[in-house]
PDB file of C-alpha atoms in Angstrom:
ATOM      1  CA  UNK A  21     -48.164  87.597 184.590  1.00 38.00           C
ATOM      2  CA  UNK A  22     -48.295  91.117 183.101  1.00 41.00           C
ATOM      3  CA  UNK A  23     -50.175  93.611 184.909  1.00 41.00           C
ATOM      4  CA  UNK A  24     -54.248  94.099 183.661  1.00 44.00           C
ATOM      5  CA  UNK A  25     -54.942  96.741 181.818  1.00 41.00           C
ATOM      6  CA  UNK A  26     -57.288  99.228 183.776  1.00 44.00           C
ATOM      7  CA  UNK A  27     -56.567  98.177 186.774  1.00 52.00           C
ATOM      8  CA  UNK A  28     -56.263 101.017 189.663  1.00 76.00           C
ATOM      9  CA  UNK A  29     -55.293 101.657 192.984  1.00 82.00           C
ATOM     10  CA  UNK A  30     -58.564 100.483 194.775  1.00 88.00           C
ATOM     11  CA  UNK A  31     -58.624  97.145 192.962  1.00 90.00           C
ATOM     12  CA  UNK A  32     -54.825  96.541 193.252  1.00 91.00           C
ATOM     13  CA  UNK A  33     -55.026  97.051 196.990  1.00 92.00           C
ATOM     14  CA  UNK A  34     -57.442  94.748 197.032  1.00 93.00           C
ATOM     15  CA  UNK A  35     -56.142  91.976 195.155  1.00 94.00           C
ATOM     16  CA  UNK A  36     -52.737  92.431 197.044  1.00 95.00           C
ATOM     17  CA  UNK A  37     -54.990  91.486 200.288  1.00 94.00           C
ATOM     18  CA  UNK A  38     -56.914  88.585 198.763  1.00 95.00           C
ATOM     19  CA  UNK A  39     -53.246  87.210 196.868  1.00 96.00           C
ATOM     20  CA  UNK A  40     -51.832  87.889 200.336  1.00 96.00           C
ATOM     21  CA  UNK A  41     -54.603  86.090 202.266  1.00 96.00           C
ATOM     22  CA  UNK A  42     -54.423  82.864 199.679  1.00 96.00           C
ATOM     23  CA  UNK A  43     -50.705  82.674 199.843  1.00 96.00           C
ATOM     24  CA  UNK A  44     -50.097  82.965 203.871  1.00 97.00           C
ATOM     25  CA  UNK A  45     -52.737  80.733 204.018  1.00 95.00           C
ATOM     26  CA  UNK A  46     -51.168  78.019 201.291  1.00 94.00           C
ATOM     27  CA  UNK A  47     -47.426  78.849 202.195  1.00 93.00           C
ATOM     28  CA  UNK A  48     -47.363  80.586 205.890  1.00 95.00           C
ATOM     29  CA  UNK A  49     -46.406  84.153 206.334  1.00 96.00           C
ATOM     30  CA  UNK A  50     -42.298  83.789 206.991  1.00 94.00           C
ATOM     31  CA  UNK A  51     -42.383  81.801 203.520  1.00 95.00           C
ATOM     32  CA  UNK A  52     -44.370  83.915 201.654  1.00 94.00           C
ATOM     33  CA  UNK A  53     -42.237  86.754 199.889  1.00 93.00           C
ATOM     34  CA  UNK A  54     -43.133  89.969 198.477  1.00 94.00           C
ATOM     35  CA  UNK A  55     -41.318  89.218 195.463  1.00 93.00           C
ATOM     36  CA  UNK A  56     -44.086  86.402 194.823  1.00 94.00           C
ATOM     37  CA  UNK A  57     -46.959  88.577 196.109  1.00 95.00           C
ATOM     38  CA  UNK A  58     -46.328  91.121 193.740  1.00 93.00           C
ATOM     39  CA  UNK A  59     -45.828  88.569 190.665  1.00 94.00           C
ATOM     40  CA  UNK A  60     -48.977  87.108 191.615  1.00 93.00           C
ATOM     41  CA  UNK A  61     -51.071  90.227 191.653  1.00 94.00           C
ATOM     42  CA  UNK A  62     -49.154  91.283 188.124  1.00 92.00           C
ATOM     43  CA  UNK A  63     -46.950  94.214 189.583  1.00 91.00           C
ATOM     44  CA  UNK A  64     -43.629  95.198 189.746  1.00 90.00           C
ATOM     45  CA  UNK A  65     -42.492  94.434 193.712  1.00 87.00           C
ATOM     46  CA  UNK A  66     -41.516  98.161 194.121  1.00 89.00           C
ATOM     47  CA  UNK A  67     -45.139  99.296 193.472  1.00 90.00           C
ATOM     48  CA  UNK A  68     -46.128  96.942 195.905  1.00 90.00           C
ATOM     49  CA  UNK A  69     -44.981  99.913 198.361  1.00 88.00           C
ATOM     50  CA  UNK A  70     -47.933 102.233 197.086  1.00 90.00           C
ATOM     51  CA  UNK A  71     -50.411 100.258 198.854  1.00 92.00           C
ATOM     52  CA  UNK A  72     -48.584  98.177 202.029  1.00 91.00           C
ATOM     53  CA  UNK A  73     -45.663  99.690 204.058  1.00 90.00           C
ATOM     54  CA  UNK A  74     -43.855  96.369 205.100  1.00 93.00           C
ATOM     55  CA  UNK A  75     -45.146  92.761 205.124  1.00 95.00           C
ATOM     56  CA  UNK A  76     -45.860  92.465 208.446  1.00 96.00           C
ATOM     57  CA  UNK A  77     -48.215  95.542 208.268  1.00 95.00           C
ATOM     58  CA  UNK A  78     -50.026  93.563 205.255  1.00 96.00           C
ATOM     59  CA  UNK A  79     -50.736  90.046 207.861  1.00 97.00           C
ATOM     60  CA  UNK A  80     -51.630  92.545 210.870  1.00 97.00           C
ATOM     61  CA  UNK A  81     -54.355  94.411 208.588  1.00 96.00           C
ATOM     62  CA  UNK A  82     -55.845  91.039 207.199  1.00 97.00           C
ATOM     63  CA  UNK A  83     -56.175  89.496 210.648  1.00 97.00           C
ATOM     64  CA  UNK A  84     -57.405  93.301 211.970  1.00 97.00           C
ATOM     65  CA  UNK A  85     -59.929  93.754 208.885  1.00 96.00           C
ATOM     66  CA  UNK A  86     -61.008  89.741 210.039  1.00 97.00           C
ATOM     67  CA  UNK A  87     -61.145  90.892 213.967  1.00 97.00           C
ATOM     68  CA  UNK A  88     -63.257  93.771 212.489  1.00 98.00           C
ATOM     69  CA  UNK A  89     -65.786  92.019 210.596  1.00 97.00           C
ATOM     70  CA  UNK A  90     -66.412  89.064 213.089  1.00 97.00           C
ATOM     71  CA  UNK A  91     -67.158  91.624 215.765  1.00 98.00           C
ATOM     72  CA  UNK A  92     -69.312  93.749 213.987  1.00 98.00           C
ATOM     73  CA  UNK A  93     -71.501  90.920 212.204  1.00 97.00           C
ATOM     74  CA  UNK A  94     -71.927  89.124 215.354  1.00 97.00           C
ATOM     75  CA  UNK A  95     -72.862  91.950 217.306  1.00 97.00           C
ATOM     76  CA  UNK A  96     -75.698  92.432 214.357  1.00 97.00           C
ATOM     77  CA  UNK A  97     -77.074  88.514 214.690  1.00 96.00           C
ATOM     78  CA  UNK A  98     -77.053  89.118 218.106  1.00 96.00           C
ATOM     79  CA  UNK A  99     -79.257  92.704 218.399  1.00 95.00           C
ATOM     80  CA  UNK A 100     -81.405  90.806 215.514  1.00 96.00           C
ATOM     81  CA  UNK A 101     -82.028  88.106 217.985  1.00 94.00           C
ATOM     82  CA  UNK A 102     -84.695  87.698 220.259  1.00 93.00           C
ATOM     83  CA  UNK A 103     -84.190  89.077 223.753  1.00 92.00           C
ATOM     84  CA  UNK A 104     -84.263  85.503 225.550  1.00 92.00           C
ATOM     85  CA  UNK A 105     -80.790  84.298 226.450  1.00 93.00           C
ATOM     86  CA  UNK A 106     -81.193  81.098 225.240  1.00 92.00           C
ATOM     87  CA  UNK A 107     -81.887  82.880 221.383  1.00 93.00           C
ATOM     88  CA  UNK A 108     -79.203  85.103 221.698  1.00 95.00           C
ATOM     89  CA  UNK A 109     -76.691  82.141 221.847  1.00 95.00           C
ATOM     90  CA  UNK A 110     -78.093  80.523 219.552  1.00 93.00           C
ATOM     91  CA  UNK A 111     -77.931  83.495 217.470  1.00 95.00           C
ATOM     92  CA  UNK A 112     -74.041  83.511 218.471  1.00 96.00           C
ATOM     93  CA  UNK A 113     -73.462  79.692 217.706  1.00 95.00           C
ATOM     94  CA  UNK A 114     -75.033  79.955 214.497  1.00 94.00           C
ATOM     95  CA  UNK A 115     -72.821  83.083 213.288  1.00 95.00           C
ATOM     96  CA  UNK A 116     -69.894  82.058 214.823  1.00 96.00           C
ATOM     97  CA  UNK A 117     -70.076  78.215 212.963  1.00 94.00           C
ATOM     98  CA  UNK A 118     -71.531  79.860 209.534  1.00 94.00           C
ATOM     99  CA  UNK A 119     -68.900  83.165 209.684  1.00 95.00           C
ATOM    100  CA  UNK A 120     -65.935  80.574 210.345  1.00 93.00           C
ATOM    101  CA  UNK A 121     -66.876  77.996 207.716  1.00 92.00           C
ATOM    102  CA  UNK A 122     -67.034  80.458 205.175  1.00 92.00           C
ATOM    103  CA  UNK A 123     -63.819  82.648 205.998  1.00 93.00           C
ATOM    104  CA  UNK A 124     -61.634  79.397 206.278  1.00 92.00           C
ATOM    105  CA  UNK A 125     -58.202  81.439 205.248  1.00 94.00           C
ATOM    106  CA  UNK A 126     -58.965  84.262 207.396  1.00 95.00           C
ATOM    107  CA  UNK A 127     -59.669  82.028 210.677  1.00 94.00           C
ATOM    108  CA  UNK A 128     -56.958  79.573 209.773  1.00 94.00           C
ATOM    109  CA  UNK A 129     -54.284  83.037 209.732  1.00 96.00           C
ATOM    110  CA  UNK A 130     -55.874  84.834 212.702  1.00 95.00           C
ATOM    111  CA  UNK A 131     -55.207  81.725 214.875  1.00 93.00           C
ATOM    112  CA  UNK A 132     -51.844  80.427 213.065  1.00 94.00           C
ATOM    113  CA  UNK A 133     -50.138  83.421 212.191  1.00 96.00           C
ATOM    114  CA  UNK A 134     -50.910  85.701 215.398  1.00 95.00           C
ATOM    115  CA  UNK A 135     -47.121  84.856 216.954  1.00 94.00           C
ATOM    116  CA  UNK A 136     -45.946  86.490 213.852  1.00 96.00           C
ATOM    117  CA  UNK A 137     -47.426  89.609 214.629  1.00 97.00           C
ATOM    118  CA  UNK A 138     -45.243  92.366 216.397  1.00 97.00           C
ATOM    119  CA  UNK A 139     -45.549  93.119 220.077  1.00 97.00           C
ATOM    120  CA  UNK A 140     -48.009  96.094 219.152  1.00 97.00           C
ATOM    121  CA  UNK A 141     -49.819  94.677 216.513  1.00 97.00           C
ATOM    122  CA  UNK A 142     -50.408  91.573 218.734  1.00 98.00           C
ATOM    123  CA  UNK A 143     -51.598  93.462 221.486  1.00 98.00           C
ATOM    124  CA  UNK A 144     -53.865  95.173 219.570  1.00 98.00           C
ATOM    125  CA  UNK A 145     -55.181  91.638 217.830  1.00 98.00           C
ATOM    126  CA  UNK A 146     -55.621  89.826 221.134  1.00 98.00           C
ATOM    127  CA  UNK A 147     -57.894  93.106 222.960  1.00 98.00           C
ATOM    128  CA  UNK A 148     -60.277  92.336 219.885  1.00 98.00           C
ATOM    129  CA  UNK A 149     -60.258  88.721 220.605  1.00 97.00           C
ATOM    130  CA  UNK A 150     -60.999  89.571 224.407  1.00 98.00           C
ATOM    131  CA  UNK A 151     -64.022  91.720 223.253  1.00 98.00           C
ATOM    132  CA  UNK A 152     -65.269  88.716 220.910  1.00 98.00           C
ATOM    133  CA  UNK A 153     -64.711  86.143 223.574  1.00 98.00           C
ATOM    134  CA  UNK A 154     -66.021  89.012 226.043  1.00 98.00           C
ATOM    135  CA  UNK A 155     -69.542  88.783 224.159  1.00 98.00           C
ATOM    136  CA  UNK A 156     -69.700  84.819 224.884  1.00 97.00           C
ATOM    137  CA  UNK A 157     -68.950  85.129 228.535  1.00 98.00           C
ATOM    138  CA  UNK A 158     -71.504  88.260 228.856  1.00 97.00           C
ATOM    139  CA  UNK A 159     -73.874  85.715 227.041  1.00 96.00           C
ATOM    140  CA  UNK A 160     -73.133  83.136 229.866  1.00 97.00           C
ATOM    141  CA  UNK A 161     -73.360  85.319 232.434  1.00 97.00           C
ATOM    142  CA  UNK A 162     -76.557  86.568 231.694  1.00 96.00           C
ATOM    143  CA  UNK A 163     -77.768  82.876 231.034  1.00 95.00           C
ATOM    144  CA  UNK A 164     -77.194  81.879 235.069  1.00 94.00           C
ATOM    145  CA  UNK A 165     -78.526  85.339 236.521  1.00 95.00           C
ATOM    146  CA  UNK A 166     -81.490  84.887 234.774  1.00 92.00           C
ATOM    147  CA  UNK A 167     -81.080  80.868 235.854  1.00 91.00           C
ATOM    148  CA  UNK A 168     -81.826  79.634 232.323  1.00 89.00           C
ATOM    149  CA  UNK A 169     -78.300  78.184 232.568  1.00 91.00           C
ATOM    150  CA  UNK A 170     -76.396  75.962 235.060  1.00 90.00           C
ATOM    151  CA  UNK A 171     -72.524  76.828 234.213  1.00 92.00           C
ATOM    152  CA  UNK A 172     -69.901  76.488 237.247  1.00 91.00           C
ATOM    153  CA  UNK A 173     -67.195  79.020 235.231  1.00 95.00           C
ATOM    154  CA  UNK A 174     -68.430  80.872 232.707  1.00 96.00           C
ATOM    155  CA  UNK A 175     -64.625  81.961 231.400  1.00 97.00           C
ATOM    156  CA  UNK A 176     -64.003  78.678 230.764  1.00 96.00           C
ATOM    157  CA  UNK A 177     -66.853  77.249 229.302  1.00 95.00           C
ATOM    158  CA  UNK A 178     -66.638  80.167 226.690  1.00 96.00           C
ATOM    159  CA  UNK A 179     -63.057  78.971 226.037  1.00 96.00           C
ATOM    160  CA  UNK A 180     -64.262  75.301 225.399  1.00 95.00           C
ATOM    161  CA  UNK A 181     -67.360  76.009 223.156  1.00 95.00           C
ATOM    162  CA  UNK A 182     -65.131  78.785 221.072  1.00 96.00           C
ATOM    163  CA  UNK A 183     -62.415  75.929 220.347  1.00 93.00           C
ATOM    164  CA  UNK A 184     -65.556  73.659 219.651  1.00 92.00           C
ATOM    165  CA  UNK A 185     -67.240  75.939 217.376  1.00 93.00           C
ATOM    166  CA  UNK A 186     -63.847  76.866 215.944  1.00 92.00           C
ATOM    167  CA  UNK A 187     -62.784  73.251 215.318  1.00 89.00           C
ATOM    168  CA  UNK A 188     -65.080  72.846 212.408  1.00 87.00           C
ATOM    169  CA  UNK A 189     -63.016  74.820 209.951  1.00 83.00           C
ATOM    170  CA  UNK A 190     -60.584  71.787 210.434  1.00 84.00           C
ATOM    171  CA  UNK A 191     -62.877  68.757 209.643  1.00 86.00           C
ATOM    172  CA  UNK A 192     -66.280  70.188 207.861  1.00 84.00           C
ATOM    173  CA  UNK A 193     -66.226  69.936 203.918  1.00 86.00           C
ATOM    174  CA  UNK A 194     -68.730  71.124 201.441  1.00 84.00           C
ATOM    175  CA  UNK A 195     -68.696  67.750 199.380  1.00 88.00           C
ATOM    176  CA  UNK A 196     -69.203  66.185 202.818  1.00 86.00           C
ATOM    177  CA  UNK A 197     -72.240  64.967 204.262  1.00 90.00           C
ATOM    178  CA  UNK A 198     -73.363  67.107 206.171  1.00 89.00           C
ATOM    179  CA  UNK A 199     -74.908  70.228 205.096  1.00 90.00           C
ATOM    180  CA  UNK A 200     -73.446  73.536 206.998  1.00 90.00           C
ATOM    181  CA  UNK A 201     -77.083  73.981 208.344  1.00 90.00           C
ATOM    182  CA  UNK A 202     -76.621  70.667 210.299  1.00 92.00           C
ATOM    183  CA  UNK A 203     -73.046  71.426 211.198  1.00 91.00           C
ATOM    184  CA  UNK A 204     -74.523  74.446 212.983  1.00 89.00           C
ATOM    185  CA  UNK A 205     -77.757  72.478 214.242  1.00 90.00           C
ATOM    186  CA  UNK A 206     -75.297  69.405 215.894  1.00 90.00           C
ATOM    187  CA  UNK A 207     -73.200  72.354 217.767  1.00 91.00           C
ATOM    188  CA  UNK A 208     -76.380  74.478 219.089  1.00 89.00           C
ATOM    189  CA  UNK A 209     -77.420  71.256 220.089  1.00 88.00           C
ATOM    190  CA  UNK A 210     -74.409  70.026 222.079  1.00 88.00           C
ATOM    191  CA  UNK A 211     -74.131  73.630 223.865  1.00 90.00           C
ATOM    192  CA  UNK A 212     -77.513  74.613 224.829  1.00 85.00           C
ATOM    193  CA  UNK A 213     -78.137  71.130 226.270  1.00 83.00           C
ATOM    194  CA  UNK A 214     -74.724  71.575 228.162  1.00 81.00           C
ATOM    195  CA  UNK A 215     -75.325  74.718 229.212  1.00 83.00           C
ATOM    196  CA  UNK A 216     -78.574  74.599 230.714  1.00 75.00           C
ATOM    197  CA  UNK A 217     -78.176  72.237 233.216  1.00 60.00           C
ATOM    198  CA  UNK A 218     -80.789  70.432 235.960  1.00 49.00           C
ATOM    199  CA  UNK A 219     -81.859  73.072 238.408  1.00 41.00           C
ATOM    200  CA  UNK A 220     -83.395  71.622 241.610  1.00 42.00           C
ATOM    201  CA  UNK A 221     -87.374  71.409 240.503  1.00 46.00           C
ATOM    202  CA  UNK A 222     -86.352  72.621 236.656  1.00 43.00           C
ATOM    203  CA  UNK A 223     -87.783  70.605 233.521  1.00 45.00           C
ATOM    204  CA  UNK A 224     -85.563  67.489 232.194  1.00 45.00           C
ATOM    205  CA  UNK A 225     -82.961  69.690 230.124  1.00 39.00           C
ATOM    206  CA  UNK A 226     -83.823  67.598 227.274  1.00 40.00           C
ATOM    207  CA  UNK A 227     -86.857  69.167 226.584  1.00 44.00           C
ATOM    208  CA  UNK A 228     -85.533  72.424 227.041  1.00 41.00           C
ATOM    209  CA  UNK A 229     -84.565  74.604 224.044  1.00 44.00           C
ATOM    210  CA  UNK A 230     -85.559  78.133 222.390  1.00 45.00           C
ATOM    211  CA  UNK A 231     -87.983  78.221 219.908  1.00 44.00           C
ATOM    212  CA  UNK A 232     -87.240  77.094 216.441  1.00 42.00           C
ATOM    213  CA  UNK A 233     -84.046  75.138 217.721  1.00 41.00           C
ATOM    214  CA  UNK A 234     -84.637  71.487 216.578  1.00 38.00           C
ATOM    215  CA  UNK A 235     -82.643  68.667 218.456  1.00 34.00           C
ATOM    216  CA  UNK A 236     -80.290  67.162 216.569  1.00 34.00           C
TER     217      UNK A 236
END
């Protein structure tokens, strides 16, 4: 594939990280080459060296631009959100679930591919995945002070409903059917209702839930 006429730096750094995304996603990053990253973007492989330094600096800024983006859209659906606990984690389920089913590669290489990373570049990966998990837990936290939610470890029960929420990039499909709006409706469902639990003297859980948050 010959290289496209008018094509510049901007847009060849750009394909480089969407070929590079499709093909460690498709092939894994020790099988992918740069010989057959820069054939599939239409360069020669020395000019792939104008825009990455080495390989493994290409998967550590596609899982960093991925860290990046999750953090800073949730922490916009969450100051969007009502102040109630209960809204703000709903706000969280339904970006996490909607975020993750639409940036399938990018989840699917952040999780998969993190071993590959050096030891600096994984440190720095895994202190952004803290700080997202951290918002979950500070969620949780907030949840029992303010006794909306009955939760024995908050740690862990951000663990489990981040490997829930997670877990639908592995089974949902668009042709499926269920529509991503009930994919997210099913999960808010399952972790609100687990979450806030039967205080002595509380309401039956079951009628329980922030407004505009049907039951499944």
């Amino acid at each position: 594939m010959g290289r496209k006429a008018g094509s510049n730096g901007q847009r060849t750094a750009a394909a480089i990280r969407r070929v590079g995304l499709r093909l460690i996603y498709r092939r894994g990053f020790e099988a992918m080459s740069l010989r057959e990253l820069a054939a599939e973007v239409g360069i020669q492989a020395a000019s792939l060296y104008n825009h990455i330094r080495t390989k493994q600096d290409l998967l550590f800024d596609l899982i960093r631009e991925h860290m990046e983006a999750l953090l800073a859209q949730t922490d916009a659906a969450l100051g969007a959100a009502p102040a109630a606990v209960s809204e703000r984690l709903y706000a969280f389920i339904t970006h996490h679930i909607l975020y993750h089913l639409e940036k399938k590669q990018e989840v699917f290489i952040a999780n998969f591919e993190l071993r590959a990373l050096e030891p600096s570049h994984y440190a720095t990966i895994v202190a952004m995945r803290r700080a997202y998990e951290g918002r979950l837990i500070a969620l949780l936290d907030a949840g029992v002070a303010a006794g909306e939610f009955e939760i024995r470890d908050t740690r862990v029960t951000a663990y489990a409903i981040l490997a829930m929420l997670t877990g639908a990039c592995t089974w949902y499909k668009p042709e499926g059917r269920l529509t991503k709006a009930e994919v997210v409706e099913l999960h808010t469902h399952m972790v609100l209702h687990g979450c806030i639990g039967r205080l002595p003297g509380a309401a039956d859980p079951r009628s329980t839930r922030p407004a505009g948050v049907r039951t499944a």
